[in-house]
Amino acid sequence: MEIKDIKSVYFIGAGGIGMSAIARYFINCGLVVAGYDKTPSELTRRLEKEGMLIHYKEDVNEIPFACKQKDSCLVIYTPAIPDNHAELTYFRENAFEIQKRAQVLGTLTRHMKGLCVAGTHGKTTTSTMCAHIMHQSHLDCNAFLGGISKNYGTNYILSQSDYVVIEADEFDRSFHWLSPWMTVITSTDPDHLDIYGTKEAYLDSFRHYSELILPGGALIIHRNLEMKENIQDGVKRYDYSLNEGDFHAENIRIENGTITFDFISPIENIKNIELGQPIPINIENGIAAMAMAQLAGCNADELRYGMKTFGGVDRRFDFKIKSDKLVFLSDYAHHPKEIYQSAKSIRELYKDRHITAIFQPHLYTRTRDFYLDFADALSQLDEVILTDIYPAREEPIEGVSSQLIYDNLKPGVKKQLINKDQVLDLVKERSFDVLIVLGAGDLDNMVPQMAKILNEK
């Protein structure tokens, strides 16, 4: 089905962060947009206000009439939806055009210049940062992001630009549908081993992704990754890191709540870049975002202004309370390397304060595969409160629980194991100096209540 033939679009798993960005694209195109999701959320409520028809009961009878016309309805689903889902089964049995969200993004990268960001961690912040730099520049861009940009209050940017910024997701090999003009690869620490099976298969998936970069484009890859890229003739290769590589930072200054550095580049060095969201890990994310924007054609003033005005991403080092008496923030970090970087950044910012983390592990398989790494990363902090595992798409695995992480935290770390439904009571009873909520599960839904409790104290 050609995009011009589509009159309605139906989403199965409408409330996912990546799915909602595509839904917003089709809403803006003036099409009938509808879908199913398991539970209401702030995101689904916002989509409904924007014009999307969403229901929360798995029922073919709830599908709108316009979305039952197979010659004009495109069905988009997320890999997290089970194969036996009643609505997905209906569309398959009636020979509808059905695509994964990644296939739709792939089509868009073949119609525009795709600026993609892939990697185990860092991709949401880096892609959102790049989209902000591009959008406020003379080039402009479209964007499909994996998080809500605080600058725009959405995960989607629509413009008349030839450029599209896309977060390239490796889950279920989704990024293999893309045709990047340029891509950043931030990291390749093994993850999703329930899908890939082995570390080697995971790394090979990134190698194949690098083959998809279009001639005339570029690969911007973090130095010293284990993956071996295999780029086509005509694709330029650059590397980056914090303090070495084709793109890097020099003269880093962290003082009085601000972070400033000089951006070193083979195109043009730029002095005194100030981070709008002054978090140490964002220096490296910013280097990657600026590298891609600069290669696309952004000038020095546009890079400097874009970085200074970047407001961050919801759930990415997201401060809710920031005072001399109390700091409270949430962070989506759910892989050991992400937890490590988050803990390292907060320790750098608050060297002499007592830092407590409430961590909800995400997935039984990830906990089983990396519990020692999780324990090691969390042990940088003074205190760790662990909740039960958020299962997402998985069934429990015998012998796998948060206890595995708890038992391997280093001596000296104060620790506690609680159920999720005990969290609010614990926040009411305890006092904190610096408190961070970590994880990709549903604990973040409690963050507004936690902030209210802490503010009332």
CSV table of C-alpha atoms in Angstrom, one decimal, residues 1-393:
chain,number,residue,atom,x,y,z
A,1,MET,CA,0.0,0.0,0.0
A,2,GLU,CA,1.3,3.4,-1.0
A,3,ILE,CA,1.2,6.2,1.7
A,4,LYS,CA,-1.1,8.2,-0.7
A,5,ASP,CA,-3.7,5.4,-0.6
A,6,ILE,CA,-4.0,5.3,3.2
A,7,LYS,CA,-7.2,6.8,4.6
A,8,SER,CA,-7.1,5.3,8.1
A,9,VAL,CA,-4.5,3.9,10.5
A,10,TYR,CA,-5.0,1.5,13.3
A,11,PHE,CA,-2.5,1.0,16.1
A,12,ILE,CA,-2.3,-2.2,18.2
A,13,GLY,CA,-0.3,-1.0,21.3
A,14,ALA,CA,-1.2,2.6,20.7
A,15,GLY,CA,0.2,3.9,24.0
A,16,GLY,CA,3.9,3.0,23.4
A,17,ILE,CA,6.2,5.9,23.3
A,18,GLY,CA,7.5,5.0,19.8
A,19,MET,CA,4.0,4.1,18.5
A,20,SER,CA,2.5,7.4,19.7
A,21,ALA,CA,5.0,9.5,17.7
A,22,ILE,CA,3.9,7.8,14.4
A,23,ALA,CA,0.2,8.1,15.5
A,24,ARG,CA,0.8,11.9,15.8
A,25,TYR,CA,2.3,12.0,12.3
A,26,PHE,CA,-0.8,10.4,10.8
A,27,ILE,CA,-3.2,12.6,12.9
A,28,ASN,CA,-1.4,15.6,11.4
A,29,CYS,CA,-1.9,14.1,8.0
A,30,GLY,CA,-5.6,14.4,8.6
A,31,LEU,CA,-6.3,10.6,8.6
A,32,VAL,CA,-8.7,8.6,10.8
A,33,VAL,CA,-6.3,7.3,13.5
A,34,ALA,CA,-7.5,4.8,16.1
A,35,GLY,CA,-6.1,1.9,18.2
A,36,TYR,CA,-6.0,-0.4,21.2
A,37,ASP,CA,-3.9,-0.3,24.3
A,38,LYS,CA,-4.0,-2.4,27.4
A,39,THR,CA,-4.2,0.4,29.9
A,40,PRO,CA,-4.9,4.2,29.9
A,41,SER,CA,-2.0,6.4,30.5
A,42,GLU,CA,-1.1,10.1,30.4
A,43,LEU,CA,0.2,9.5,26.8
A,44,THR,CA,-3.0,7.8,25.6
A,45,ARG,CA,-5.1,10.6,27.2
A,46,ARG,CA,-3.1,13.2,25.3
A,47,LEU,CA,-3.5,11.2,22.1
A,48,GLU,CA,-7.3,11.1,22.6
A,49,LYS,CA,-7.4,14.9,23.1
A,50,GLU,CA,-5.4,15.2,19.8
A,51,GLY,CA,-8.0,13.3,17.9
A,52,MET,CA,-7.1,9.6,18.2
A,53,LEU,CA,-9.8,7.0,19.0
A,54,ILE,CA,-8.5,4.6,21.6
A,55,HIS,CA,-10.1,1.7,23.5
A,56,TYR,CA,-8.7,-0.5,26.2
A,57,LYS,CA,-10.6,-3.8,25.8
A,58,GLU,CA,-9.3,-6.4,23.4
A,59,ASP,CA,-12.4,-6.6,21.2
A,60,VAL,CA,-12.8,-6.6,17.4
A,61,ASN,CA,-16.2,-5.0,17.8
A,62,GLU,CA,-14.4,-1.9,19.2
A,63,ILE,CA,-12.5,-1.3,15.9
A,64,PRO,CA,-14.0,1.8,14.1
A,65,PHE,CA,-15.7,1.3,10.8
A,66,ALA,CA,-13.1,3.3,8.9
A,67,CYS,CA,-10.4,0.9,10.2
A,68,LYS,CA,-12.2,-2.2,8.9
A,69,GLN,CA,-11.7,-1.1,5.2
A,70,LYS,CA,-8.7,-3.2,4.2
A,71,ASP,CA,-8.0,-1.4,0.9
A,72,SER,CA,-7.4,1.9,2.8
A,73,CYS,CA,-6.4,1.0,6.4
A,74,LEU,CA,-2.9,0.5,7.5
A,75,VAL,CA,-2.4,-1.5,10.6
A,76,ILE,CA,0.6,-0.9,12.8
A,77,TYR,CA,1.6,-3.1,15.7
A,78,THR,CA,4.4,-3.3,18.3
A,79,PRO,CA,6.5,-6.5,18.7
A,80,ALA,CA,5.4,-6.4,22.4
A,81,ILE,CA,1.9,-7.5,21.3
A,82,PRO,CA,1.4,-11.3,21.6
A,83,ASP,CA,0.8,-13.2,18.3
A,84,ASN,CA,-2.6,-14.4,19.5
A,85,HIS,CA,-4.0,-11.0,20.2
A,86,ALA,CA,-7.7,-11.0,19.0
A,87,GLU,CA,-7.5,-7.8,17.0
A,88,LEU,CA,-4.2,-8.6,15.3
A,89,THR,CA,-5.6,-12.0,14.4
A,90,TYR,CA,-8.7,-10.4,12.8
A,91,PHE,CA,-6.5,-8.1,10.6
A,92,ARG,CA,-4.3,-11.0,9.6
A,93,GLU,CA,-7.2,-13.3,8.7
A,94,ASN,CA,-8.8,-10.5,6.6
A,95,ALA,CA,-5.5,-9.8,4.7
A,96,PHE,CA,-5.0,-6.2,5.9
A,97,GLU,CA,-1.7,-4.4,5.3
A,98,ILE,CA,0.1,-4.9,8.6
A,99,GLN,CA,3.4,-3.4,9.4
A,100,LYS,CA,5.6,-3.0,12.5
A,101,ARG,CA,6.3,0.5,13.6
A,102,ALA,CA,9.9,0.1,12.4
A,103,GLN,CA,8.7,-0.7,8.8
A,104,VAL,CA,6.7,2.6,8.8
A,105,LEU,CA,9.8,4.5,10.0
A,106,GLY,CA,11.9,2.7,7.3
A,107,THR,CA,9.5,4.0,4.6
A,108,LEU,CA,10.0,7.5,6.0
A,109,THR,CA,13.8,7.2,5.9
A,110,ARG,CA,13.5,6.3,2.2
A,111,HIS,CA,11.6,9.4,1.5
A,112,MET,CA,13.7,11.8,3.6
A,113,LYS,CA,17.3,12.1,4.8
A,114,GLY,CA,17.3,9.9,7.9
A,115,LEU,CA,19.4,11.1,10.8
A,116,CYS,CA,19.3,8.0,13.1
A,117,VAL,CA,20.6,7.3,16.6
A,118,ALA,CA,21.2,3.7,17.6
A,119,GLY,CA,22.7,2.1,20.7
A,120,THR,CA,22.0,0.2,23.9
A,121,HIS,CA,21.8,3.4,25.9
A,122,GLY,CA,22.0,7.2,25.2
A,123,LYS,CA,19.9,7.1,22.0
A,124,THR,CA,16.8,8.8,23.3
A,125,THR,CA,18.6,11.8,24.8
A,126,THR,CA,21.1,12.0,21.8
A,127,SER,CA,18.3,11.9,19.2
A,128,THR,CA,16.1,14.4,21.0
A,129,MET,CA,19.1,16.7,21.4
A,130,CYS,CA,19.9,16.4,17.7
A,131,ALA,CA,16.3,17.0,16.8
A,132,HIS,CA,16.2,20.2,18.9
A,133,ILE,CA,19.4,21.5,17.3
A,134,MET,CA,18.1,20.8,13.8
A,135,HIS,CA,14.6,22.1,14.4
A,136,GLN,CA,15.8,25.5,15.6
A,137,SER,CA,18.4,25.7,12.8
A,138,HIS,CA,17.9,26.9,9.2
A,139,LEU,CA,17.6,23.2,8.2
A,140,ASP,CA,14.7,22.2,10.4
A,141,CYS,CA,13.6,18.6,10.7
A,142,ASN,CA,10.9,16.1,11.3
A,143,ALA,CA,11.5,13.8,14.3
A,144,PHE,CA,10.2,10.5,15.8
A,145,LEU,CA,11.6,10.1,19.3
A,146,GLY,CA,11.6,7.6,22.0
A,147,GLY,CA,10.9,10.1,24.8
A,148,ILE,CA,8.9,13.3,25.4
A,149,SER,CA,11.0,16.3,24.6
A,150,LYS,CA,10.7,18.9,27.3
A,151,ASN,CA,11.2,21.7,24.7
A,152,TYR,CA,8.2,20.6,22.7
A,153,GLY,CA,6.1,18.5,25.2
A,154,THR,CA,5.9,15.7,22.6
A,155,ASN,CA,7.9,12.9,21.0
A,156,TYR,CA,7.2,14.1,17.5
A,157,ILE,CA,8.2,17.1,15.3
A,158,LEU,CA,6.5,17.8,12.0
A,159,SER,CA,7.9,20.2,9.4
A,160,GLN,CA,8.5,20.7,5.7
A,161,SER,CA,12.2,19.7,6.0
A,162,ASP,CA,13.9,17.0,4.0
A,163,TYR,CA,15.4,15.7,7.3
A,164,VAL,CA,13.9,13.2,9.7
A,165,VAL,CA,15.6,12.4,13.1
A,166,ILE,CA,14.7,8.9,14.2
A,167,GLU,CA,15.6,6.9,17.3
A,168,ALA,CA,16.8,3.5,15.9
A,169,ASP,CA,15.6,0.7,18.2
A,170,GLU,CA,17.5,-2.6,18.2
A,171,PHE,CA,14.8,-4.5,20.0
A,172,ASP,CA,13.5,-7.3,17.7
A,173,ARG,CA,16.0,-6.0,15.1
A,174,SER,CA,13.6,-3.2,14.4
A,175,PHE,CA,16.4,-0.9,13.1
A,176,HIS,CA,17.1,-3.2,10.2
A,177,TRP,CA,14.0,-1.7,8.5
A,178,LEU,CA,15.8,1.8,8.3
A,179,SER,CA,17.8,3.3,5.6
A,180,PRO,CA,19.9,6.0,7.5
A,181,TRP,CA,21.5,8.8,5.6
A,182,MET,CA,23.6,9.3,8.8
A,183,THR,CA,23.7,7.4,12.0
A,184,VAL,CA,25.2,7.7,15.5
A,185,ILE,CA,25.9,4.5,17.3
A,186,THR,CA,26.3,5.3,21.0
A,187,SER,CA,27.0,1.9,22.6
A,188,THR,CA,26.6,-1.8,22.0
A,189,ASP,CA,26.6,-3.3,25.5
A,190,PRO,CA,24.6,-6.6,25.1
A,191,ASP,CA,20.8,-6.4,25.9
A,192,HIS,CA,17.6,-8.1,24.8
A,193,LEU,CA,19.3,-11.5,25.0
A,194,ASP,CA,15.8,-13.0,25.2
A,195,ILE,CA,15.6,-11.9,21.5
A,196,TYR,CA,19.2,-12.3,20.4
A,197,GLY,CA,20.3,-15.3,22.4
A,198,THR,CA,24.0,-14.4,22.5
A,199,LYS,CA,26.2,-11.4,22.7
A,200,GLU,CA,27.7,-12.2,19.3
A,201,ALA,CA,24.3,-12.2,17.7
A,202,TYR,CA,23.6,-8.8,19.3
A,203,LEU,CA,26.8,-7.3,18.0
A,204,ASP,CA,26.2,-8.8,14.5
A,205,SER,CA,22.9,-7.1,14.5
A,206,PHE,CA,24.6,-3.7,14.8
A,207,ARG,CA,27.1,-4.7,12.1
A,208,HIS,CA,24.2,-5.3,9.7
A,209,TYR,CA,22.6,-2.0,10.7
A,210,SER,CA,25.9,-0.2,9.7
A,211,GLU,CA,25.5,-1.8,6.2
A,212,LEU,CA,22.2,0.0,5.7
A,213,ILE,CA,23.7,3.6,5.8
A,214,LEU,CA,23.2,5.1,2.4
A,215,PRO,CA,26.2,6.1,0.2
A,216,GLY,CA,27.0,9.8,0.7
A,217,GLY,CA,26.1,9.5,4.3
A,218,ALA,CA,28.1,8.9,7.5
A,219,LEU,CA,28.6,6.7,10.5
A,220,ILE,CA,29.4,8.5,13.8
A,221,ILE,CA,30.5,5.7,16.2
A,222,HIS,CA,31.6,5.8,19.8
A,223,ARG,CA,35.2,4.9,20.1
A,224,ASN,CA,36.2,1.4,21.3
A,225,LEU,CA,32.9,-0.4,20.8
A,226,GLU,CA,33.1,-4.2,20.4
A,227,MET,CA,31.0,-4.2,17.2
A,228,LYS,CA,32.8,-4.4,13.8
A,229,GLU,CA,31.0,-2.1,11.4
A,230,ASN,CA,30.7,-2.9,7.7
A,231,ILE,CA,29.9,0.3,5.8
A,232,GLN,CA,29.2,0.7,2.1
A,233,ASP,CA,31.6,2.6,-0.3
A,234,GLY,CA,30.8,6.2,-0.1
A,235,VAL,CA,29.9,6.3,3.6
A,236,LYS,CA,32.3,8.4,5.7
A,237,ARG,CA,33.3,7.0,9.1
A,238,TYR,CA,33.9,9.3,12.2
A,239,ASP,CA,34.4,8.3,15.8
A,240,TYR,CA,33.7,10.3,19.0
A,241,SER,CA,34.0,10.0,22.8
A,242,LEU,CA,34.3,12.3,25.8
A,243,ASN,CA,38.0,13.3,25.3
A,244,GLU,CA,39.3,11.7,22.1
A,245,GLY,CA,38.3,10.9,18.6
A,246,ASP,CA,37.3,12.9,15.5
A,247,PHE,CA,34.6,14.6,17.7
A,248,HIS,CA,35.3,15.2,21.4
A,249,ALA,CA,35.3,17.7,24.2
A,250,GLU,CA,38.2,19.8,25.7
A,251,ASN,CA,38.4,22.3,28.5
A,252,ILE,CA,35.4,20.9,30.4
A,253,ARG,CA,34.2,23.1,33.3
A,254,ILE,CA,31.7,21.9,35.8
A,255,GLU,CA,31.0,24.7,38.3
A,256,ASN,CA,28.0,26.3,40.1
A,257,GLY,CA,25.5,24.0,38.4
A,258,THR,CA,26.7,24.7,34.9
A,259,ILE,CA,28.7,22.6,32.4
A,260,THR,CA,30.7,24.2,29.7
A,261,PHE,CA,33.2,22.7,27.2
A,262,ASP,CA,34.9,23.2,23.8
A,263,PHE,CA,33.6,21.1,20.9
A,264,ILE,CA,36.5,19.6,18.9
A,265,SER,CA,35.5,18.7,15.3
A,266,PRO,CA,37.2,17.9,11.9
A,267,ILE,CA,34.8,20.5,10.4
A,268,GLU,CA,35.0,23.4,12.9
A,269,ASN,CA,35.9,23.7,16.5
A,270,ILE,CA,33.4,25.6,18.7
A,271,LYS,CA,34.4,27.1,22.0
A,272,ASN,CA,32.2,27.5,25.1
A,273,ILE,CA,29.4,25.1,24.5
A,274,GLU,CA,27.0,25.3,27.5
A,275,LEU,CA,24.7,22.4,28.4
A,276,GLY,CA,21.1,23.5,28.9
A,277,GLN,CA,20.6,20.3,30.9
A,278,PRO,CA,23.9,20.3,33.0
A,279,ILE,CA,24.5,16.6,33.6
A,280,PRO,CA,27.9,15.1,33.0
A,281,ILE,CA,26.7,12.2,30.8
A,282,ASN,CA,25.1,14.8,28.5
A,283,ILE,CA,28.6,16.0,27.4
A,284,GLU,CA,29.1,12.8,25.5
A,285,ASN,CA,25.5,12.7,24.2
A,286,GLY,CA,25.9,16.3,23.1
A,287,ILE,CA,29.1,15.6,21.2
A,288,ALA,CA,27.3,12.9,19.2
A,289,ALA,CA,24.2,15.1,18.6
A,290,MET,CA,26.3,18.1,17.5
A,291,ALA,CA,28.5,15.9,15.3
A,292,MET,CA,25.5,14.7,13.3
A,293,ALA,CA,23.9,18.1,13.1
A,294,GLN,CA,27.2,19.7,12.0
A,295,LEU,CA,27.7,17.1,9.3
A,296,ALA,CA,24.1,17.8,8.1
A,297,GLY,CA,25.0,21.5,7.8
A,298,CYS,CA,24.2,23.3,11.1
A,299,ASN,CA,26.5,26.2,11.8
A,300,ALA,CA,28.4,27.1,15.0
A,301,ASP,CA,25.8,29.6,16.3
A,302,GLU,CA,23.0,27.1,15.7
A,303,LEU,CA,24.9,24.3,17.5
A,304,ARG,CA,25.7,26.6,20.5
A,305,TYR,CA,22.2,27.9,20.8
A,306,GLY,CA,20.6,24.5,20.4
A,307,MET,CA,22.8,23.0,23.1
A,308,LYS,CA,22.2,25.9,25.6
A,309,THR,CA,18.4,25.7,25.1
A,310,PHE,CA,18.0,22.0,25.2
A,311,GLY,CA,15.5,21.2,28.0
A,312,GLY,CA,16.0,17.5,28.4
A,313,VAL,CA,13.7,14.5,28.0
A,314,ASP,CA,10.9,13.3,30.4
A,315,ARG,CA,12.2,10.4,32.6
A,316,ARG,CA,15.8,11.0,31.5
A,317,PHE,CA,17.6,12.5,34.6
A,318,ASP,CA,14.4,14.3,35.1
A,319,PHE,CA,14.5,16.6,38.2
A,320,LYS,CA,11.3,17.0,40.1
A,321,ILE,CA,12.6,18.8,43.2
A,322,LYS,CA,16.0,20.6,43.3
A,323,SER,CA,16.8,22.5,46.5
A,324,ASP,CA,19.6,22.7,49.1
A,325,LYS,CA,17.5,20.4,51.4
A,326,LEU,CA,16.3,17.9,48.9
A,327,VAL,CA,16.9,16.7,45.4
A,328,PHE,CA,14.4,14.3,43.8
A,329,LEU,CA,14.6,13.0,40.2
A,330,SER,CA,13.6,10.1,38.0
A,331,ASP,CA,15.6,8.3,35.3
A,332,TYR,CA,14.5,5.7,32.8
A,333,ALA,CA,17.9,3.8,33.2
A,334,HIS,CA,17.2,0.1,33.1
A,335,HIS,CA,20.4,-1.5,31.7
A,336,PRO,CA,23.5,-1.9,34.0
A,337,LYS,CA,25.6,0.5,31.9
A,338,GLU,CA,22.8,3.1,32.0
A,339,ILE,CA,22.5,2.6,35.7
A,340,TYR,CA,26.3,3.0,36.0
A,341,GLN,CA,26.3,6.2,34.0
A,342,SER,CA,23.3,7.6,35.9
A,343,ALA,CA,24.8,6.8,39.3
A,344,LYS,CA,28.2,8.2,38.2
A,345,SER,CA,26.6,11.5,37.0
A,346,ILE,CA,24.6,12.0,40.2
A,347,ARG,CA,27.7,11.2,42.3
A,348,GLU,CA,29.7,13.9,40.4
A,349,LEU,CA,26.9,16.4,40.9
A,350,TYR,CA,26.4,15.7,44.6
A,351,LYS,CA,29.8,14.5,45.8
A,352,ASP,CA,29.2,14.9,49.6
A,353,ARG,CA,25.5,14.1,49.9
A,354,HIS,CA,23.6,10.9,50.8
A,355,ILE,CA,22.2,9.4,47.6
A,356,THR,CA,19.3,6.9,47.7
A,357,ALA,CA,18.0,5.0,44.7
A,358,ILE,CA,14.6,3.2,44.4
A,359,PHE,CA,15.1,0.7,41.6
A,360,GLN,CA,12.5,-1.4,39.8
A,361,PRO,CA,14.2,-4.0,37.7
A,362,HIS,CA,12.7,-4.4,34.2
A,363,LEU,CA,12.3,-7.9,32.8
A,364,TYR,CA,13.1,-11.3,34.4
A,365,THR,CA,15.5,-12.2,31.6
A,366,ARG,CA,17.5,-9.0,31.9
A,367,THR,CA,17.7,-9.5,35.7
A,368,ARG,CA,18.8,-13.1,35.2
A,369,ASP,CA,21.5,-12.1,32.7
A,370,PHE,CA,22.9,-9.0,34.4
A,371,TYR,CA,22.1,-9.1,38.2
A,372,LEU,CA,25.8,-8.9,39.1
A,373,ASP,CA,26.3,-5.9,36.8
A,374,PHE,CA,23.2,-4.2,38.3
A,375,ALA,CA,24.5,-4.8,41.8
A,376,ASP,CA,27.9,-3.4,40.8
A,377,ALA,CA,26.4,-0.2,39.2
A,378,LEU,CA,24.0,0.5,42.1
A,379,SER,CA,26.8,0.0,44.6
A,380,GLN,CA,28.2,3.5,43.7
A,381,LEU,CA,25.3,4.9,45.7
A,382,ASP,CA,24.9,5.1,49.5
A,383,GLU,CA,21.5,3.4,49.7
A,384,VAL,CA,19.5,1.1,47.4
A,385,ILE,CA,15.8,0.2,47.8
A,386,LEU,CA,14.8,-2.6,45.4
A,387,THR,CA,11.2,-3.3,44.4
A,388,ASP,CA,9.8,-6.4,42.7
A,389,ILE,CA,10.6,-6.9,39.0
A,390,TYR,CA,8.4,-5.3,36.3
A,391,PRO,CA,7.6,-8.2,34.0
A,392,ALA,CA,6.5,-6.3,30.8
A,393,ARG,CA,6.0,-8.9,28.2
